[in-house]
PDB file of C-alpha atoms in Angstrom:
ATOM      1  CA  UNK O   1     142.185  41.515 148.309  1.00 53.00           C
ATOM      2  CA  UNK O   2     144.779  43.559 146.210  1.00 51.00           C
ATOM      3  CA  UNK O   3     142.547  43.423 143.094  1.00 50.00           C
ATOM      4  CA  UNK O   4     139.048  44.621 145.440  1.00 55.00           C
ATOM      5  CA  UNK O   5     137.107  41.573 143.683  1.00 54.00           C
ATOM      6  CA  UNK O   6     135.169  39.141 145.736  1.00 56.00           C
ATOM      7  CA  UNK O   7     137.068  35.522 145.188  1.00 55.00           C
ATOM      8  CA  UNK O   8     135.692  33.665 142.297  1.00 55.00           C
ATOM      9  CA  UNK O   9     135.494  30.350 144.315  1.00 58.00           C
ATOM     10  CA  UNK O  10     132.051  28.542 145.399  1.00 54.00           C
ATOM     11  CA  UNK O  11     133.444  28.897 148.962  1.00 61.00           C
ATOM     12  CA  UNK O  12     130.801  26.086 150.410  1.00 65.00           C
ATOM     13  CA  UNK O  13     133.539  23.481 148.990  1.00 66.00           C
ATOM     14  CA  UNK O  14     135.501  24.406 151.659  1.00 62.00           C
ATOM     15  CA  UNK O  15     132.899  22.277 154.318  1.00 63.00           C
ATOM     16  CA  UNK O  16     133.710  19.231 152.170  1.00 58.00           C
ATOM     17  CA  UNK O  17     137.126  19.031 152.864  1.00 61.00           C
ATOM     18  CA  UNK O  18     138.161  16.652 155.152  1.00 57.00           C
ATOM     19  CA  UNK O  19     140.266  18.823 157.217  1.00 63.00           C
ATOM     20  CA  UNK O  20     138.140  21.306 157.704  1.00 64.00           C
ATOM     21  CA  UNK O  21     135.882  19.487 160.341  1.00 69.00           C
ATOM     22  CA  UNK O  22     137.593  18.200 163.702  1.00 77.00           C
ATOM     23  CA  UNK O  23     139.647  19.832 166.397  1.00 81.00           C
ATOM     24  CA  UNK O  24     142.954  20.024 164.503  1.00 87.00           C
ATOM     25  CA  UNK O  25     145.468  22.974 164.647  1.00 90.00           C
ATOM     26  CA  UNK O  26     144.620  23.091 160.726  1.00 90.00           C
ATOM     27  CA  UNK O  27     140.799  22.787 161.109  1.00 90.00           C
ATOM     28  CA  UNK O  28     141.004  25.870 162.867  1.00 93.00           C
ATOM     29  CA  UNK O  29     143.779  27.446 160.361  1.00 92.00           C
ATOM     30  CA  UNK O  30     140.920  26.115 157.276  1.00 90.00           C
ATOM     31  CA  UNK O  31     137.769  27.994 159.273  1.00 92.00           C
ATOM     32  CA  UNK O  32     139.384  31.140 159.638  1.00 95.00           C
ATOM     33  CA  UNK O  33     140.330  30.671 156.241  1.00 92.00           C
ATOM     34  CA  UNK O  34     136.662  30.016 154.504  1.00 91.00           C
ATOM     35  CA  UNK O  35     135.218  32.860 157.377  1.00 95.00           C
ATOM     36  CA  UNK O  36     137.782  34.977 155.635  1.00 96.00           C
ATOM     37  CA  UNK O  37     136.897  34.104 151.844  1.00 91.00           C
ATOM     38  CA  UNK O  38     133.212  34.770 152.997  1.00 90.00           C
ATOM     39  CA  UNK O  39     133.914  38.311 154.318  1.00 94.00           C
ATOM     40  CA  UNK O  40     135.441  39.258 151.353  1.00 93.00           C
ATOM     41  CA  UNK O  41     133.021  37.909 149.311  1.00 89.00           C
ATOM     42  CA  UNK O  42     130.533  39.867 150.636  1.00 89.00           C
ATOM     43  CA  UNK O  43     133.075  42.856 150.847  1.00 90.00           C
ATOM     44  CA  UNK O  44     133.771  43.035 147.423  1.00 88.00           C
ATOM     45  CA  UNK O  45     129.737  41.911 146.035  1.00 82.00           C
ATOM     46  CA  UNK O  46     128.240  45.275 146.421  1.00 66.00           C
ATOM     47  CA  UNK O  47     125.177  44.159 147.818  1.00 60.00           C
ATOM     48  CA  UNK O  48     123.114  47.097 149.445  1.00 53.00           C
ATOM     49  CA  UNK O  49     121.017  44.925 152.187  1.00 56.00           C
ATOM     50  CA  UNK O  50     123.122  42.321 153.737  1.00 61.00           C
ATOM     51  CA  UNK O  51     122.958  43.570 157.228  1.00 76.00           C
ATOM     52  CA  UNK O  52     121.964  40.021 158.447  1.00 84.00           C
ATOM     53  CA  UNK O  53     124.413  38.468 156.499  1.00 88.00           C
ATOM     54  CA  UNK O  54     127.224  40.715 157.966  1.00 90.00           C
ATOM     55  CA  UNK O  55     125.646  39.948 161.439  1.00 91.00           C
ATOM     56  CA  UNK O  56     126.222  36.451 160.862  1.00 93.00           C
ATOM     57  CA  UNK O  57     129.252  36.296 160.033  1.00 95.00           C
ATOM     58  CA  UNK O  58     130.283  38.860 163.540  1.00 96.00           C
ATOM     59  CA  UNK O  59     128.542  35.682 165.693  1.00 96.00           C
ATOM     60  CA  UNK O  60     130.887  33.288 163.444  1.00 96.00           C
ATOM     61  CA  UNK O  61     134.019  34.631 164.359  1.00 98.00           C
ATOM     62  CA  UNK O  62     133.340  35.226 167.879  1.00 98.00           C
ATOM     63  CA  UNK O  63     131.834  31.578 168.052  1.00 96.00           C
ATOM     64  CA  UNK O  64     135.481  30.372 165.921  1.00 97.00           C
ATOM     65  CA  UNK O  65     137.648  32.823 168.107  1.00 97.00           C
ATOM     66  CA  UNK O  66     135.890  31.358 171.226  1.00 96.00           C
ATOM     67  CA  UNK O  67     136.782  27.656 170.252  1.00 94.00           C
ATOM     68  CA  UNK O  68     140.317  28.115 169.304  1.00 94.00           C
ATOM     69  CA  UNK O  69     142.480  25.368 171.784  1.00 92.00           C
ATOM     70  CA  UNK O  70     144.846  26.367 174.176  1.00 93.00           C
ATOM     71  CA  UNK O  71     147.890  25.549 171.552  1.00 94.00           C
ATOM     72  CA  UNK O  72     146.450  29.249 169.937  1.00 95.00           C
ATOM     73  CA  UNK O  73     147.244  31.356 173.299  1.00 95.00           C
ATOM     74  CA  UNK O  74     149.766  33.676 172.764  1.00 96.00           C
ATOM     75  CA  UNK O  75     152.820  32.322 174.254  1.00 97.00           C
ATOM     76  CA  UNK O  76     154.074  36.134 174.535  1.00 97.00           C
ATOM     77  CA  UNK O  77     153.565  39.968 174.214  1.00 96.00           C
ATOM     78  CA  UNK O  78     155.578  42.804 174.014  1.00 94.00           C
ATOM     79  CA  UNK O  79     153.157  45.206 174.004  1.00 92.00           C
ATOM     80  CA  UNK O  80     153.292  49.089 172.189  1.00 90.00           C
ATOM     81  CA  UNK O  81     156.257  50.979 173.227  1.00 89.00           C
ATOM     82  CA  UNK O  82     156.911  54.068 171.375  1.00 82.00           C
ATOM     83  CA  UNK O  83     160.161  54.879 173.263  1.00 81.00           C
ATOM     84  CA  UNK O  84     161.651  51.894 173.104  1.00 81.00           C
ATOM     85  CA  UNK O  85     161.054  52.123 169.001  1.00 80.00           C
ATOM     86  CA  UNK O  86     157.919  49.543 169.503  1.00 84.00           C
ATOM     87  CA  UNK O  87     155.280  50.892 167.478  1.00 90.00           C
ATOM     88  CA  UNK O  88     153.781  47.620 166.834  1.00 94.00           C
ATOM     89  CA  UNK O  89     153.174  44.934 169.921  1.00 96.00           C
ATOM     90  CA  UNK O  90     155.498  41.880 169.297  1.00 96.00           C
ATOM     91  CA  UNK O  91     153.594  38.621 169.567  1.00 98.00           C
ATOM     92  CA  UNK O  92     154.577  34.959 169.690  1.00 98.00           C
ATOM     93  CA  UNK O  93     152.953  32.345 168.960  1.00 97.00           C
ATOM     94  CA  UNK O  94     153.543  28.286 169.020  1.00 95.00           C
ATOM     95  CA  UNK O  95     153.507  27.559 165.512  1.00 96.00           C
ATOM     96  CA  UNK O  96     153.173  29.149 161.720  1.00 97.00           C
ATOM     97  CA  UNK O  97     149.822  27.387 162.001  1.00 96.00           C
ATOM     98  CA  UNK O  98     148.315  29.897 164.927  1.00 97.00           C
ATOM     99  CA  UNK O  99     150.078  32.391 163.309  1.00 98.00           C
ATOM    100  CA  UNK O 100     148.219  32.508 160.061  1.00 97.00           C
ATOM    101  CA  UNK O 101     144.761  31.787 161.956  1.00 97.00           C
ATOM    102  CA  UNK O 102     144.309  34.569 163.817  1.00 98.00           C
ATOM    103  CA  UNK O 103     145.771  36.808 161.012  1.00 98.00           C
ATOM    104  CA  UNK O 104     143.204  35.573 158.914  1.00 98.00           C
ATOM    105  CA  UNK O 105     140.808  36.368 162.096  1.00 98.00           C
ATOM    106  CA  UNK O 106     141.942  39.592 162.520  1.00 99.00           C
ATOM    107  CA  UNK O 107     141.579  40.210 158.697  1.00 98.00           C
ATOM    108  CA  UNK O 108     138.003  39.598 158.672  1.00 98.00           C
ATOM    109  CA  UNK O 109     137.542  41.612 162.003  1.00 98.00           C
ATOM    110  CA  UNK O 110     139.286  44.697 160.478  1.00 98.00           C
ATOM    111  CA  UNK O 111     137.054  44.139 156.982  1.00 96.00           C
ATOM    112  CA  UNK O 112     133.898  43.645 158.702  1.00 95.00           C
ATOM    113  CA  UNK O 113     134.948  47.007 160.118  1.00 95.00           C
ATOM    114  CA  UNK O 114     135.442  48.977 157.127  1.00 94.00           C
ATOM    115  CA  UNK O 115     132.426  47.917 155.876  1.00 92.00           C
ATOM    116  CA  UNK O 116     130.856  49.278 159.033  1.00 88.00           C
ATOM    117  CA  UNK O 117     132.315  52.688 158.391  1.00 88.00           C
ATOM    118  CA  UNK O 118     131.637  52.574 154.285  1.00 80.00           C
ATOM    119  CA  UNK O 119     127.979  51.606 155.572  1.00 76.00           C
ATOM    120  CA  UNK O 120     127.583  55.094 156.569  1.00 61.00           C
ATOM    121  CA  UNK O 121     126.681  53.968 160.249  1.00 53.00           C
ATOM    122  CA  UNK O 122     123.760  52.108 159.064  1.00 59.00           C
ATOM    123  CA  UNK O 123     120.064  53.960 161.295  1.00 64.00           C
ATOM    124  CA  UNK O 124     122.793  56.484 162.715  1.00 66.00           C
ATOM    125  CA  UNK O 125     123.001  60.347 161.786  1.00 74.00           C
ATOM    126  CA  UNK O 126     124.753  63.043 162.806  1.00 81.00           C
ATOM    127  CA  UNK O 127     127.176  62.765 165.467  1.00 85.00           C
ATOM    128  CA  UNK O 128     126.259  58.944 166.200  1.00 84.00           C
ATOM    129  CA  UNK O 129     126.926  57.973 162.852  1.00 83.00           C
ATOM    130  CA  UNK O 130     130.397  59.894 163.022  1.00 86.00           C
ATOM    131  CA  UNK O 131     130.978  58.851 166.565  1.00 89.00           C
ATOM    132  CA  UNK O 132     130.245  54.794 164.923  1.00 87.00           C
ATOM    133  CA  UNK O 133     132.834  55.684 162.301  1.00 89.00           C
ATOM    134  CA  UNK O 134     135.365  57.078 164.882  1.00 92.00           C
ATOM    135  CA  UNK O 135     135.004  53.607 166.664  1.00 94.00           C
ATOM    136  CA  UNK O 136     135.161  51.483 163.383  1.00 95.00           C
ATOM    137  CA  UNK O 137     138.359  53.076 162.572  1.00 96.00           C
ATOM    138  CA  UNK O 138     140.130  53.056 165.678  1.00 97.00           C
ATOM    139  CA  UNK O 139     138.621  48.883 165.859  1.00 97.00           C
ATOM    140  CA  UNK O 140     140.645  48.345 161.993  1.00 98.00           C
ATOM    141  CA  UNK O 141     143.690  50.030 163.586  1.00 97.00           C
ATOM    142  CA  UNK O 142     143.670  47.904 166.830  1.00 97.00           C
ATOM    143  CA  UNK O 143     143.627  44.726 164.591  1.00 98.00           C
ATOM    144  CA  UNK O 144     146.043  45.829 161.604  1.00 98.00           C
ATOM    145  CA  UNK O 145     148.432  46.033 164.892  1.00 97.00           C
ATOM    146  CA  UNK O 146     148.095  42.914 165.801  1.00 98.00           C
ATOM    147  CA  UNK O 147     148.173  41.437 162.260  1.00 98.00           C
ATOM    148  CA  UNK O 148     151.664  43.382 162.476  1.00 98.00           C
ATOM    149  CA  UNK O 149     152.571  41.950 165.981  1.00 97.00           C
ATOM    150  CA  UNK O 150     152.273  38.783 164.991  1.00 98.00           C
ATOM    151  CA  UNK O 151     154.666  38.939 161.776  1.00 97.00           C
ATOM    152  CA  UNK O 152     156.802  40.892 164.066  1.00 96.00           C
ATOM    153  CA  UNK O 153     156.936  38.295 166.637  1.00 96.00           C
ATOM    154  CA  UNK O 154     157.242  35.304 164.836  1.00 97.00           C
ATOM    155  CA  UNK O 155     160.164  36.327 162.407  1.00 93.00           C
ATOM    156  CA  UNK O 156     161.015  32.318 161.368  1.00 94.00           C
ATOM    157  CA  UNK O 157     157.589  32.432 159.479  1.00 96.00           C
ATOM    158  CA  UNK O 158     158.209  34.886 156.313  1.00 94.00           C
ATOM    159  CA  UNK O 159     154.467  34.075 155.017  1.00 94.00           C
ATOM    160  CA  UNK O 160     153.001  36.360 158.075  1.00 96.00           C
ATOM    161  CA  UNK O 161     153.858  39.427 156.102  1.00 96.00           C
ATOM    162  CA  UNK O 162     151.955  38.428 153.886  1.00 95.00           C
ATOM    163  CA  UNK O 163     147.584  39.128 155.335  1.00 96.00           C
ATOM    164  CA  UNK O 164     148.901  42.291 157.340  1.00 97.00           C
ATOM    165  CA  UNK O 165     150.173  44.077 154.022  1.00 96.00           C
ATOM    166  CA  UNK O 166     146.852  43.210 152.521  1.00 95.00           C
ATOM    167  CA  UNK O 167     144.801  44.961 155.490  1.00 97.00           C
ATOM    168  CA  UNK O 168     147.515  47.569 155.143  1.00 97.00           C
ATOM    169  CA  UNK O 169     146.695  47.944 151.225  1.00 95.00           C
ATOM    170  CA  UNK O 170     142.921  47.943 152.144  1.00 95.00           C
ATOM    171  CA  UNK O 171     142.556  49.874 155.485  1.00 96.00           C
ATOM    172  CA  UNK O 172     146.534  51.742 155.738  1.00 97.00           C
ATOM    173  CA  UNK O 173     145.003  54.814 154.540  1.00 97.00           C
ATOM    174  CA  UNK O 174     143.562  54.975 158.019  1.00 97.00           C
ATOM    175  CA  UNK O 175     146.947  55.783 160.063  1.00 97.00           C
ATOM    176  CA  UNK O 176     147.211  59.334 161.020  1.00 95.00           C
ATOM    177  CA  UNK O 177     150.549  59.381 163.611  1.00 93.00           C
ATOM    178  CA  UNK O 178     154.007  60.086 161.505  1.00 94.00           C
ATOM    179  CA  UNK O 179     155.773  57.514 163.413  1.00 93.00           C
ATOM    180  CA  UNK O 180     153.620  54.797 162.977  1.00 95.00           C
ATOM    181  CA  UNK O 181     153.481  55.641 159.557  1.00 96.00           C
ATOM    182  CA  UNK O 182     157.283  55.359 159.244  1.00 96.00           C
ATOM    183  CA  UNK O 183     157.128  51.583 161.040  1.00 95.00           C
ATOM    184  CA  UNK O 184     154.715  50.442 158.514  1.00 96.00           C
ATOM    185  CA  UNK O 185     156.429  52.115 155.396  1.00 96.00           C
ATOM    186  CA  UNK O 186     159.661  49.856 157.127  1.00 95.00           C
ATOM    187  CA  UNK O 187     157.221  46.728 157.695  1.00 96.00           C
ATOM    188  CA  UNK O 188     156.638  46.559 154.301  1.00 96.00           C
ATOM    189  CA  UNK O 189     160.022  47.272 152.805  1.00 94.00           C
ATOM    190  CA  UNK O 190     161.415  44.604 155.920  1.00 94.00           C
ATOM    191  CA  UNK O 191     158.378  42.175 153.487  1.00 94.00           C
ATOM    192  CA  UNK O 192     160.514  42.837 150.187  1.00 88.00           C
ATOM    193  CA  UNK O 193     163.221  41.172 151.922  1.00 89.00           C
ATOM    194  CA  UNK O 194     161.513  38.556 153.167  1.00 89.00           C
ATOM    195  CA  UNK O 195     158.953  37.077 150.432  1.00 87.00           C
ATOM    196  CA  UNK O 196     158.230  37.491 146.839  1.00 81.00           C
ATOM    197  CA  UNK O 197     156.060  40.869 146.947  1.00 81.00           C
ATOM    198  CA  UNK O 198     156.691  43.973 145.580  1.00 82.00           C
ATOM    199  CA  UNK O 199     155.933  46.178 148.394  1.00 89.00           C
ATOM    200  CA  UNK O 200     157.023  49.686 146.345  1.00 91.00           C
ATOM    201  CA  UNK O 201     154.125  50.194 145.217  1.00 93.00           C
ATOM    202  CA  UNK O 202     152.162  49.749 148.008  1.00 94.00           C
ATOM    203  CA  UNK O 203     154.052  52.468 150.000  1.00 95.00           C
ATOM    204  CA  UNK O 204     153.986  54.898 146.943  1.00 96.00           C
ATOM    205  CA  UNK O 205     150.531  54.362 147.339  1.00 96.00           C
ATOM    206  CA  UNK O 206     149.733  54.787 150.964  1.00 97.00           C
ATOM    207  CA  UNK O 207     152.023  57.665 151.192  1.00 97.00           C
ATOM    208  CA  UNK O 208     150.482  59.116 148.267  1.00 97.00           C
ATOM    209  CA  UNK O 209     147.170  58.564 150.592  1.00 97.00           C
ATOM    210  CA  UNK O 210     148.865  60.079 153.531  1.00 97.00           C
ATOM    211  CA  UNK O 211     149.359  62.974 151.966  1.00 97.00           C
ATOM    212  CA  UNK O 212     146.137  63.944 150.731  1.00 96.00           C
ATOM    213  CA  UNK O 213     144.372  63.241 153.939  1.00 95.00           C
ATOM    214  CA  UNK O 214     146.407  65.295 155.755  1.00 94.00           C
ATOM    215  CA  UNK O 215     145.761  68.135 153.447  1.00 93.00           C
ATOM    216  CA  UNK O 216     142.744  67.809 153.667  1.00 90.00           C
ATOM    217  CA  UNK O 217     142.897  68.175 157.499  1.00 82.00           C
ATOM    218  CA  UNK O 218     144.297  71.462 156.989  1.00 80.00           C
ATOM    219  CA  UNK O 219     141.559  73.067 154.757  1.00 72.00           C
TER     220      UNK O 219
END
């Protein structure tokens, strides 16, 4: 994801492994995993008529998202609370294992997105085709939260910072309000701490972002 370049992997190898069939905690964790790889894939190919494709992949991770066992339930949610300093909801989860699932879920949810707004709202024109946008946008932002929630939540895992600075570095550009600029500016530099990323760069660049979006709002 950080270099934009579909993964150089022949991703039906995945299906072979024995862990990825079954009803296993890591079965699940290895399917959101390949659905992932697959999204990106077609993210990054720059193929101009893979509507289908894109389809198919929607019905995948609603049919994976709809099989997850009850050990993937959130065990609890603090949800947004911007005066209590929550900009981000706080969610736990059982296990590392659920963690990184629906991170990886959410990922491919928030790409499928952006693809949806880069699309250029596919038959839509005019105000439908901005109004599609408006909704793809505000879609990426509702799941880069809860990519954050769930590193937030789940602080004994340091490898959940890890997929929500990703969607960050692909989608961050998207954040318009100050203060939850300022949380994820700290979410990442709370990351340096954590794990072996440089995250300076990252915030130079989304800042650098920031900036020219909003002046461009003021022209």
């Amino acid at each position: 994801m950080v270099h934009k370049q579909k993964p150089d992997l022949y991703l039906e190898i995945f299906k072979t492994f024995q862990s990825y069939d079954g009803n296993s905690d890591r079965s699940h964790v290895n399917r959101a995993v390949y659905l992932l790889a697959r999204v990106l894939h077609e993210f990054f190919s720059g193929s101009s008529d893979i509507s289908q494709v894109w389809t198919q992949l929607e019905t995948e991770l609603d049919d994976w998202y709809r099989g997850i066992p009850r050990s993937f339930q959130v065990l609890y949610e603090a949800p947004i609370n911007v005066t209590a300093g929550r900009t981000f909801p706080s969610i736990w989860m059982l296990s590392s294992l659920q963690v990184m699932a629906l991170e990886y879920y959410y990922a491919s949810r928030a790409i499928i997105c952006l693809y949806r707004c880069n699309s250029g709202g596919g038959q839509a024109f005019g105000f439908d085709a901005m109004k599609a946008r408006k909704s793809n946008e505000e879609s990426i932002l509702y799941y880069l939260r809860r990519s954050i929630g769930l590193a937030r939540g789940n602080e004994y895992f340091p490898g959940a910072y890890y997929m929500p600075s990703y969607v960050l570095f692909l989608c961050g550009h998207l954040i318009r309000d100050p203060i939850e600029r300022d949380q994820c500016v700290q979410f990442l530099g709370d990351m340096a701490d954590r794990v072996p990323r440089e995250s300076y760069q990252l915030i130079q660049t989304l800042q650098k972002e920031w900036a020219e979006l909003d002046e461009l709002g003021r022209q």
